[in-house]
PDB file of N, CA and C in Angstrom:
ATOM      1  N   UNK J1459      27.428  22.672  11.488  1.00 49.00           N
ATOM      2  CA  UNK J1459      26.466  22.702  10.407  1.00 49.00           C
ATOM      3  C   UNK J1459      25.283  21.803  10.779  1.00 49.00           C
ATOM      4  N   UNK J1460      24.072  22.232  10.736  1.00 50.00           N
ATOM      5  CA  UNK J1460      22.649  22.048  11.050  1.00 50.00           C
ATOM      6  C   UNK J1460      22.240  21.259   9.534  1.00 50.00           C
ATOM      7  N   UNK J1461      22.361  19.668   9.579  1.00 47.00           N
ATOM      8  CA  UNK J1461      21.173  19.327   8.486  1.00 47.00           C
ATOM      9  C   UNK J1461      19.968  18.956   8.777  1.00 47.00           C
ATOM     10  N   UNK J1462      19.410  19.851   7.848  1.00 50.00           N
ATOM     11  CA  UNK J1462      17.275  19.701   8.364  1.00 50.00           C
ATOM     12  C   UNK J1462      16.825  18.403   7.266  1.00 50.00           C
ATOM     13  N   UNK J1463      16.014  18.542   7.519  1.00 44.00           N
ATOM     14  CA  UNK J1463      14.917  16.591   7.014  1.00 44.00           C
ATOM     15  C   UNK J1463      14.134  17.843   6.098  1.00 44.00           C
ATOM     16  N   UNK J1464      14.102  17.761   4.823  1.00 43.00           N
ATOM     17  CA  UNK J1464      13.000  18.537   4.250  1.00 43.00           C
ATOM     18  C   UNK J1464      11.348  18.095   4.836  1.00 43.00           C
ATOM     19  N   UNK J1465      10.319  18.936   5.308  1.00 45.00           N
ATOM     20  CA  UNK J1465       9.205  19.061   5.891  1.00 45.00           C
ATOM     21  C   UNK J1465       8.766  18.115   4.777  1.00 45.00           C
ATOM     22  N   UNK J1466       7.821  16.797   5.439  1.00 44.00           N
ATOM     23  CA  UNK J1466       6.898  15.713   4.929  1.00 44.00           C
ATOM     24  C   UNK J1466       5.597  16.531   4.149  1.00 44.00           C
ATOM     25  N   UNK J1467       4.922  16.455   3.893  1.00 46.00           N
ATOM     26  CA  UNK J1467       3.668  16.817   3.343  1.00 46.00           C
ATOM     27  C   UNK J1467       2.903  15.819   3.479  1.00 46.00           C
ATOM     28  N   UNK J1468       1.483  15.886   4.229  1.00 49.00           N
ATOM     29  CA  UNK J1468       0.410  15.562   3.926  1.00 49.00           C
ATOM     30  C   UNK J1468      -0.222  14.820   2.416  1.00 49.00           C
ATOM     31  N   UNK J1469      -0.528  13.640   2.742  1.00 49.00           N
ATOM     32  CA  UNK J1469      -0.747  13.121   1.928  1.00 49.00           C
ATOM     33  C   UNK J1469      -1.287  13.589   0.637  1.00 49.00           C
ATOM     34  N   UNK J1470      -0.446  13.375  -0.752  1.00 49.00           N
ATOM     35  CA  UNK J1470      -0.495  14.297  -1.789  1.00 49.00           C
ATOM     36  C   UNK J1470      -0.912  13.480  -3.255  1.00 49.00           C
ATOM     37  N   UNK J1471       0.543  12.856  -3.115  1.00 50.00           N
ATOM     38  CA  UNK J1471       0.655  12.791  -4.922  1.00 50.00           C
ATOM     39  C   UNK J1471       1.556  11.206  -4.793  1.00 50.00           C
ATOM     40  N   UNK J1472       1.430  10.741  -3.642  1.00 51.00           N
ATOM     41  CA  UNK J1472       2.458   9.150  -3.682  1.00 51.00           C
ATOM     42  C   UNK J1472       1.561   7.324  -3.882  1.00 51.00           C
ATOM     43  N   UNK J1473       1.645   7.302  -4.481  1.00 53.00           N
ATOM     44  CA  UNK J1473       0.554   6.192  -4.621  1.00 53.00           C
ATOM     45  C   UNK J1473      -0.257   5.554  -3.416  1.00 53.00           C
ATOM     46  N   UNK J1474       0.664   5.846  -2.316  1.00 50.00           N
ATOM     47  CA  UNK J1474      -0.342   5.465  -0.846  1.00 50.00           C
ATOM     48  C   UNK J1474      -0.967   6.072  -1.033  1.00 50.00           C
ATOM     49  N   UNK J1475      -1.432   7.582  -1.037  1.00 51.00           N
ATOM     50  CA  UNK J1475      -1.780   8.742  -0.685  1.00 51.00           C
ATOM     51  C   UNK J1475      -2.823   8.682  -1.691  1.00 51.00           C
ATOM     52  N   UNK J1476      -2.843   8.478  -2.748  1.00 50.00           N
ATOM     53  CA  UNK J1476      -3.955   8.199  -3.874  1.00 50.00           C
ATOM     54  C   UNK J1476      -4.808   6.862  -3.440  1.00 50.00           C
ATOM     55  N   UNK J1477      -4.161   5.821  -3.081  1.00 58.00           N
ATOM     56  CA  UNK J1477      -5.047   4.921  -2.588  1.00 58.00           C
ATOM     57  C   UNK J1477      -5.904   4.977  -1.427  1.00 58.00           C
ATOM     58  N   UNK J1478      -5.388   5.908  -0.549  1.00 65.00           N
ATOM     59  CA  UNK J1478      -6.265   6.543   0.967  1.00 65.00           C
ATOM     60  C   UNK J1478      -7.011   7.365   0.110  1.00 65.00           C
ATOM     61  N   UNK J1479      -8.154   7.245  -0.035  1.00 64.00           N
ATOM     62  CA  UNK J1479      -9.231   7.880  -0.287  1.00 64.00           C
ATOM     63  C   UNK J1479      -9.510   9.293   0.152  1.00 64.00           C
ATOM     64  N   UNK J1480      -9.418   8.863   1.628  1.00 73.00           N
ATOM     65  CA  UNK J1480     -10.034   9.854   3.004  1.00 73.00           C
ATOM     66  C   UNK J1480      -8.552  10.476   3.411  1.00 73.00           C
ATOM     67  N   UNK J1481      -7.720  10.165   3.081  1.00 75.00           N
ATOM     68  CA  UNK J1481      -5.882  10.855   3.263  1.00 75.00           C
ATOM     69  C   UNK J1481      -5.808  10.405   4.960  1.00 75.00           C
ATOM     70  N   UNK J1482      -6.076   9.752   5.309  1.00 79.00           N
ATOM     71  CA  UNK J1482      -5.898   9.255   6.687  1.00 79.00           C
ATOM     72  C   UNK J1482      -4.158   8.698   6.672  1.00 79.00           C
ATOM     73  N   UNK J1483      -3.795   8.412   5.762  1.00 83.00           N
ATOM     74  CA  UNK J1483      -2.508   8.340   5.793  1.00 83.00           C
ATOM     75  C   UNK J1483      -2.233   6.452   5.231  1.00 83.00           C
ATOM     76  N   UNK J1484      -3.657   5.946   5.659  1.00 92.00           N
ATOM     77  CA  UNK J1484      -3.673   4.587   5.653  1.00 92.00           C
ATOM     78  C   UNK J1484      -4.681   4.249   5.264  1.00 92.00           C
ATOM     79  N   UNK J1485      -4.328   2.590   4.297  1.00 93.00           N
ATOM     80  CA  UNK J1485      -5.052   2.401   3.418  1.00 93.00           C
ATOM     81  C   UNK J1485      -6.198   1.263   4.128  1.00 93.00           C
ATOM     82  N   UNK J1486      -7.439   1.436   3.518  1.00 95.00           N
ATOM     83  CA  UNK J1486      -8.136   0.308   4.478  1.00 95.00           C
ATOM     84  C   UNK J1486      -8.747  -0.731   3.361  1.00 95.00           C
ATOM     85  N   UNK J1487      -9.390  -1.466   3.726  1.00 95.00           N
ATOM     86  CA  UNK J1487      -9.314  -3.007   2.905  1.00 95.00           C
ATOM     87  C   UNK J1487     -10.640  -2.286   1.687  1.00 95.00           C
ATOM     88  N   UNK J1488     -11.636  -1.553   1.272  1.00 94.00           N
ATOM     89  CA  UNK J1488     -12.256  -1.147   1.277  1.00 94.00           C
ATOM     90  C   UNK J1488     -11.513   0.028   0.294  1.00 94.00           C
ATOM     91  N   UNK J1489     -10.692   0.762   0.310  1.00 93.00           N
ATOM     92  CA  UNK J1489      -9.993   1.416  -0.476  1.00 93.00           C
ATOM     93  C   UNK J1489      -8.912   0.620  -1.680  1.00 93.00           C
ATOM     94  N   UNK J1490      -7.950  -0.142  -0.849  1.00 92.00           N
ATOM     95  CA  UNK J1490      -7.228  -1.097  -1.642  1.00 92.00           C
ATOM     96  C   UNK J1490      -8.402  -2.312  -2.524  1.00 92.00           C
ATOM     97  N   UNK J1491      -9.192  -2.854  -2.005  1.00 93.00           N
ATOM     98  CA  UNK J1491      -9.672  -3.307  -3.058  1.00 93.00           C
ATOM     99  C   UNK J1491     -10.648  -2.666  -4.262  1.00 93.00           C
ATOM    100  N   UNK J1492     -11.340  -1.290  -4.136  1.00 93.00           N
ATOM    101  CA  UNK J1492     -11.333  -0.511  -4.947  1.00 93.00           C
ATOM    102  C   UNK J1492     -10.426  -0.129  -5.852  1.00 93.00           C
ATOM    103  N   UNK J1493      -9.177   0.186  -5.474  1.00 90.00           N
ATOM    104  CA  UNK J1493      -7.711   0.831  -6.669  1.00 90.00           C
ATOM    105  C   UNK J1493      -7.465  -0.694  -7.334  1.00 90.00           C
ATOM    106  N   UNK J1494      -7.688  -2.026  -6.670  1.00 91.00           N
ATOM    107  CA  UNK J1494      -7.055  -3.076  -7.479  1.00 91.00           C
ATOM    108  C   UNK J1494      -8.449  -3.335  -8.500  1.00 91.00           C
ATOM    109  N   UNK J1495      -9.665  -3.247  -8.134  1.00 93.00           N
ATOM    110  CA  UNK J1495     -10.626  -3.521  -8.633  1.00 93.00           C
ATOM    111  C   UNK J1495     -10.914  -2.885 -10.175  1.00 93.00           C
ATOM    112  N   UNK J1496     -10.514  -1.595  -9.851  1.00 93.00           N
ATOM    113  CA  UNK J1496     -10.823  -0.491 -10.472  1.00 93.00           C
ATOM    114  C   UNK J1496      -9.480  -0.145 -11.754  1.00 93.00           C
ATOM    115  N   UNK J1497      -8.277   0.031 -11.508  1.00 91.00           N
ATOM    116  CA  UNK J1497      -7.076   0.506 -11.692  1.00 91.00           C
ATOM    117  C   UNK J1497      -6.626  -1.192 -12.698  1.00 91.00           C
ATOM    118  N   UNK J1498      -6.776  -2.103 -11.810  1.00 89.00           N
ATOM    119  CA  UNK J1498      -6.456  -3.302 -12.621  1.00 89.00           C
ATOM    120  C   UNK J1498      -6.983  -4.154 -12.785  1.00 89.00           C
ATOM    121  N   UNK J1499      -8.155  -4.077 -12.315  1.00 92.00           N
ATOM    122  CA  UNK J1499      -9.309  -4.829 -13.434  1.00 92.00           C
ATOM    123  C   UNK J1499      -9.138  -6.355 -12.215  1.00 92.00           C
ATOM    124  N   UNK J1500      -8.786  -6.007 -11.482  1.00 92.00           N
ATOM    125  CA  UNK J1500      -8.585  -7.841 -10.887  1.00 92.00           C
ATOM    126  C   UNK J1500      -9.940  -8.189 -10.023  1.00 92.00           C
ATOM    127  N   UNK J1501     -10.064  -9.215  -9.898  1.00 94.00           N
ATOM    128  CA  UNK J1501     -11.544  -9.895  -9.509  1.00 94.00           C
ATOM    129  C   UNK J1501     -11.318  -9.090  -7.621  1.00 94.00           C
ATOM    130  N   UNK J1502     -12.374  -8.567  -7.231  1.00 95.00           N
ATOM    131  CA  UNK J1502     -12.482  -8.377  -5.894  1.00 95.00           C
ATOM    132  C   UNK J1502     -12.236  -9.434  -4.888  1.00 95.00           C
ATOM    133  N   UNK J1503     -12.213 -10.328  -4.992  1.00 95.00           N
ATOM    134  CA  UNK J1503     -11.909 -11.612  -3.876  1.00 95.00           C
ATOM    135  C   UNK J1503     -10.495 -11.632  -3.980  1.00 95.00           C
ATOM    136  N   UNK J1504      -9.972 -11.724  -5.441  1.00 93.00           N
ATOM    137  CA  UNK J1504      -8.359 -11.801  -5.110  1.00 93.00           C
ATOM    138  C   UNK J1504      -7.660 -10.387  -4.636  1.00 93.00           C
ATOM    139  N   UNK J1505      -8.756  -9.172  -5.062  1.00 93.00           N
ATOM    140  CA  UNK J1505      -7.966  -7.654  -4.573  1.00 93.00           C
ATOM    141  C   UNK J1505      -8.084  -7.832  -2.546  1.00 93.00           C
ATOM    142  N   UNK J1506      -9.188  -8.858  -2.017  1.00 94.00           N
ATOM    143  CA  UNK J1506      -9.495  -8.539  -0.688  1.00 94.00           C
ATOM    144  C   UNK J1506      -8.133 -10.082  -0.286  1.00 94.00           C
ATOM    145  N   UNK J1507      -8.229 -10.861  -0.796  1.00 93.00           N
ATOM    146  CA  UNK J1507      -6.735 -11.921  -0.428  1.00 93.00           C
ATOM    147  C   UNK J1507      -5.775 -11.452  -0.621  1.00 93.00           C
ATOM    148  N   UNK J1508      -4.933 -10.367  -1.219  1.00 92.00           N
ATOM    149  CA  UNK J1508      -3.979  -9.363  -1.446  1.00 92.00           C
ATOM    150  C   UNK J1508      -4.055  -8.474  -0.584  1.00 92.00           C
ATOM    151  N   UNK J1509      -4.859  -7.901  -0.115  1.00 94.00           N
ATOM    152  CA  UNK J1509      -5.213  -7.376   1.745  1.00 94.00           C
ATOM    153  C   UNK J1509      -4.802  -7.932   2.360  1.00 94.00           C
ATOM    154  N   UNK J1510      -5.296  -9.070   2.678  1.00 94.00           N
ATOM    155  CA  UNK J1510      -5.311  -9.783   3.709  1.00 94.00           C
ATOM    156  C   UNK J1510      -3.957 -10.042   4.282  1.00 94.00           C
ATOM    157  N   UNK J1511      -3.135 -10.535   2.902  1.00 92.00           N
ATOM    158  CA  UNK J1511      -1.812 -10.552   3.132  1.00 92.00           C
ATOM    159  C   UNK J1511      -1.287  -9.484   3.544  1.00 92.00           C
ATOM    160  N   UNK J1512      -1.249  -8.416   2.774  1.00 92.00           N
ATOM    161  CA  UNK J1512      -0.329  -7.147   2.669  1.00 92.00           C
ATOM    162  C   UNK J1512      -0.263  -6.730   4.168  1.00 92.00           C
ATOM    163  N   UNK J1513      -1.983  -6.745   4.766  1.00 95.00           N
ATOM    164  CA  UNK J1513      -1.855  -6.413   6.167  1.00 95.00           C
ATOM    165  C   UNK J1513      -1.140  -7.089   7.242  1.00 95.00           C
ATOM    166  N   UNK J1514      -0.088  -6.981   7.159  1.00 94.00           N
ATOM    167  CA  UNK J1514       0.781  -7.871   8.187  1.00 94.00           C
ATOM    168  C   UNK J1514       0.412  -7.706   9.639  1.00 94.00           C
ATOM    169  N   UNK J1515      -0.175  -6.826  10.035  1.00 95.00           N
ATOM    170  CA  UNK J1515      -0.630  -6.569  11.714  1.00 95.00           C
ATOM    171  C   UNK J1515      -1.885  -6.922  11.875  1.00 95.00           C
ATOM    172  N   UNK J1516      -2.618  -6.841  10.912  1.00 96.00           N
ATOM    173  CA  UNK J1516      -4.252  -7.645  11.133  1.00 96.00           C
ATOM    174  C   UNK J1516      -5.154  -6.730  11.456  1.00 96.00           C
ATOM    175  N   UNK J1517      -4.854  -5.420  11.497  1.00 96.00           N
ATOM    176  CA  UNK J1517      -5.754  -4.719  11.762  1.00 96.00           C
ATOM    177  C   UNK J1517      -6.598  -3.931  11.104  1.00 96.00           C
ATOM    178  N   UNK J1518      -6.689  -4.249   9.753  1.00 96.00           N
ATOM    179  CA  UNK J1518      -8.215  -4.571   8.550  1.00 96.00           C
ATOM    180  C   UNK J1518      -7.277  -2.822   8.032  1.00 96.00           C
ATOM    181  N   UNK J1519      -6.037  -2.090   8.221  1.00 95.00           N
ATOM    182  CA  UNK J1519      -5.550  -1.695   7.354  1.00 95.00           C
ATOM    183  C   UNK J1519      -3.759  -1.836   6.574  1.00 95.00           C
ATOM    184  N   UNK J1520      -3.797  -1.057   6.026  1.00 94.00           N
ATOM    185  CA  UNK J1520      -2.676  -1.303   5.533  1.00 94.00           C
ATOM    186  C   UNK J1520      -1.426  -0.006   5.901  1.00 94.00           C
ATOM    187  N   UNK J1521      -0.614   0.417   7.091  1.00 93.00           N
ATOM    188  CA  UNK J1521       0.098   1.554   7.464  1.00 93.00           C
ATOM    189  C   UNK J1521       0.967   1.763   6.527  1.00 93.00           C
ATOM    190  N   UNK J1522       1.583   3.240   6.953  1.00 91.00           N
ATOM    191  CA  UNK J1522       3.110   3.897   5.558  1.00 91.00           C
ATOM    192  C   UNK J1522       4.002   2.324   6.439  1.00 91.00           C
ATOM    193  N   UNK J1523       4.286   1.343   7.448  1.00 93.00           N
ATOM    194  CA  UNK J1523       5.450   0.976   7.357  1.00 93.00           C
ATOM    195  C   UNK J1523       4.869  -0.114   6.902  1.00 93.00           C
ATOM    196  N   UNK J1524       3.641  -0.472   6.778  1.00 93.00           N
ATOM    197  CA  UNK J1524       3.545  -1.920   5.383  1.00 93.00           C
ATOM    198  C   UNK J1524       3.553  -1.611   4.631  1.00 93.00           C
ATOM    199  N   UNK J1525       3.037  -0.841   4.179  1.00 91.00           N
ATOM    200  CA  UNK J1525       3.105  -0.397   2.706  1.00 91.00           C
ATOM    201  C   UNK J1525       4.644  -0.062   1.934  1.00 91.00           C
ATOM    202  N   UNK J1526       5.340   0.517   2.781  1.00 92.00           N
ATOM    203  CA  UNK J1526       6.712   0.403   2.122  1.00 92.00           C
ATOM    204  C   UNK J1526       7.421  -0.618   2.501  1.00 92.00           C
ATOM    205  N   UNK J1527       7.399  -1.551   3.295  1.00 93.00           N
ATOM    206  CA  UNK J1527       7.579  -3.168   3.031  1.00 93.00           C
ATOM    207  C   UNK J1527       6.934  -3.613   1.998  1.00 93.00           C
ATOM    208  N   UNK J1528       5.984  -3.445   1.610  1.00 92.00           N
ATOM    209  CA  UNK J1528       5.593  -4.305   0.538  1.00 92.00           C
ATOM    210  C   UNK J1528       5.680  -3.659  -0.807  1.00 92.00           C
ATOM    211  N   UNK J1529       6.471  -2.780  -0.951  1.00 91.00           N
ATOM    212  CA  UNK J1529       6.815  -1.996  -1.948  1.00 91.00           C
ATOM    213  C   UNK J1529       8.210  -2.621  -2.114  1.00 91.00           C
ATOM    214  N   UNK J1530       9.441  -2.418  -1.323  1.00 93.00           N
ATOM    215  CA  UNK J1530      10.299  -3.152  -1.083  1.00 93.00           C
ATOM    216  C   UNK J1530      10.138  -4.226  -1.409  1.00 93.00           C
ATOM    217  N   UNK J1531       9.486  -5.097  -1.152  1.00 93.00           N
ATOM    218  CA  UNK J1531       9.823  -6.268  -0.950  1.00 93.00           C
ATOM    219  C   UNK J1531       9.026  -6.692  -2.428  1.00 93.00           C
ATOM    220  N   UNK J1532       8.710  -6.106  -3.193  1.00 91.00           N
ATOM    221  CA  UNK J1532       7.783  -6.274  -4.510  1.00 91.00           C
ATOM    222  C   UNK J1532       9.131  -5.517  -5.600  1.00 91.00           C
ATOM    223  N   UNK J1533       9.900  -5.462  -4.959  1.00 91.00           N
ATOM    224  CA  UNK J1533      10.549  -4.233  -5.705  1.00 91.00           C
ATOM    225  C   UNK J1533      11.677  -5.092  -5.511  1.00 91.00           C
ATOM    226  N   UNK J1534      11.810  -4.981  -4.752  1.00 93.00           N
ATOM    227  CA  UNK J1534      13.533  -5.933  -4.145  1.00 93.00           C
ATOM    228  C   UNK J1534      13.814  -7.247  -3.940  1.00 93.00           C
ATOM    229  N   UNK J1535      12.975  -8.297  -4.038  1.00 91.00           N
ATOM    230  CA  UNK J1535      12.846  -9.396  -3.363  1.00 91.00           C
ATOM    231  C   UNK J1535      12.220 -10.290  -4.978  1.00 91.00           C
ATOM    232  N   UNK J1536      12.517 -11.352  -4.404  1.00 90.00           N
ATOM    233  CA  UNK J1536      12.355 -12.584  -6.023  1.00 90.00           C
ATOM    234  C   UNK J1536      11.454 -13.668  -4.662  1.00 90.00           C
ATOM    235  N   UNK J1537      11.052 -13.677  -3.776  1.00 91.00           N
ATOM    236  CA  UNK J1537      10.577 -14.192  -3.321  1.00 91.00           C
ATOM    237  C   UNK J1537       8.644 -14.149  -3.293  1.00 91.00           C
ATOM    238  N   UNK J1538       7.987 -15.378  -3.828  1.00 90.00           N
ATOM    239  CA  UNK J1538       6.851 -15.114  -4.378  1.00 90.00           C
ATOM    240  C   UNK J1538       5.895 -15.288  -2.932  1.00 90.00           C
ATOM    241  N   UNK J1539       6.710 -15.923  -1.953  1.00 89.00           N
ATOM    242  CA  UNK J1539       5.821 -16.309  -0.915  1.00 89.00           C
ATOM    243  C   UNK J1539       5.878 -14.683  -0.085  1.00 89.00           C
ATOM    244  N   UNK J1540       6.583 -13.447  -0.463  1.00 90.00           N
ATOM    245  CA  UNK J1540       6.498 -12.556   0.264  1.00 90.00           C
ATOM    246  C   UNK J1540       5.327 -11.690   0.461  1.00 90.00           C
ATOM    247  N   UNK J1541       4.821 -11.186   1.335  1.00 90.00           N
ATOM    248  CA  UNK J1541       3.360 -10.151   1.442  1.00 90.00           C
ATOM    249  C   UNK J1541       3.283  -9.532   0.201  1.00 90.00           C
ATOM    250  N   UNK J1542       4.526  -8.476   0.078  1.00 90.00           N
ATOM    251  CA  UNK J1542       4.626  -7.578  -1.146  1.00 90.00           C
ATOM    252  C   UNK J1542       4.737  -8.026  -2.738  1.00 90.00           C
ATOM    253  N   UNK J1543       4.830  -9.585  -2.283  1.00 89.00           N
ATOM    254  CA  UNK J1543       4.406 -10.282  -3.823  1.00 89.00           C
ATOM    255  C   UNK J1543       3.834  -9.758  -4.747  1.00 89.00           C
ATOM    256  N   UNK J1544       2.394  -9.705  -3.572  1.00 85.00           N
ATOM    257  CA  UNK J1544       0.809  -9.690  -3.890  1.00 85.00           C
ATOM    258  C   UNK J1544       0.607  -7.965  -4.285  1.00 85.00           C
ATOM    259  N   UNK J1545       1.725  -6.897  -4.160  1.00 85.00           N
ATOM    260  CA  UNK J1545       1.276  -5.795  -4.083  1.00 85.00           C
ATOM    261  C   UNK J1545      -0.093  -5.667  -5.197  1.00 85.00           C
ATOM    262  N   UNK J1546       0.361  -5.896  -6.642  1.00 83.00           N
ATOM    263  CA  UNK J1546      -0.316  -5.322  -7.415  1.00 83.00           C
ATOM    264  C   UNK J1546      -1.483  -6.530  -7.787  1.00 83.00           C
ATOM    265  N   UNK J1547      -1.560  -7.389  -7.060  1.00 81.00           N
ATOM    266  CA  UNK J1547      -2.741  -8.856  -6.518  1.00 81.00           C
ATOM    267  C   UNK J1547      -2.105 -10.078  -7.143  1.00 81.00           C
ATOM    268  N   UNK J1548      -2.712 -11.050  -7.453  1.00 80.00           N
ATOM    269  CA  UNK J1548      -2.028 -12.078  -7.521  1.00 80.00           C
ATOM    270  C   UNK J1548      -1.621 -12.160  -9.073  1.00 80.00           C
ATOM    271  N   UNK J1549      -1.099 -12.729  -9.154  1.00 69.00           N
ATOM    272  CA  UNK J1549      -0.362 -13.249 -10.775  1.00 69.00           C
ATOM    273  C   UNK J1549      -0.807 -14.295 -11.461  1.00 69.00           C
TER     274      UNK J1549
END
């Protein structure tokens, strides 16, 4: 017996996918602080220090495997010093 992976879809309807603007798959500092700016009203300096963090590789975006670390870890974790603390910006 053959089990298949149901086929991924192109960025659609998942909150990454709404925050990529351009559906590149990944979010860039420039998009995320727009959805925090916009969506929750939070001051732009703290939506671009909530970047800063979230981006754990440094490379001015945010990929599907940070982003679901910091979903996880916002989700799963009681730890305030974690990246994914900051998902929805600071507190």
């Amino acid at each position: 017996m053959t089990v298949r992976r149901p086929r991924t879809r192109r960025c659609r309807s998942s909150p990454r996918c709404r925050a990529s603007v351009n559906g590149d798959n990944e979010i860039s500092r420039e998009e995320y602080t727009r959805f925090l700016t916009d969506v929750w009203s939070l001051e732009e300096a703290d939506a671009v220090q909530a970047f800063r963090i979230l981006d754990t590789s440094g490379d001015d975006t945010v990929s599907r495997p940070e982003f679901l670390q910091a979903i996880r870890q916002y989700f799963l974790l009681n730890d305030p010093d974690a990246p994914g603390s900051l998902f929805f910006g600071p507190a």
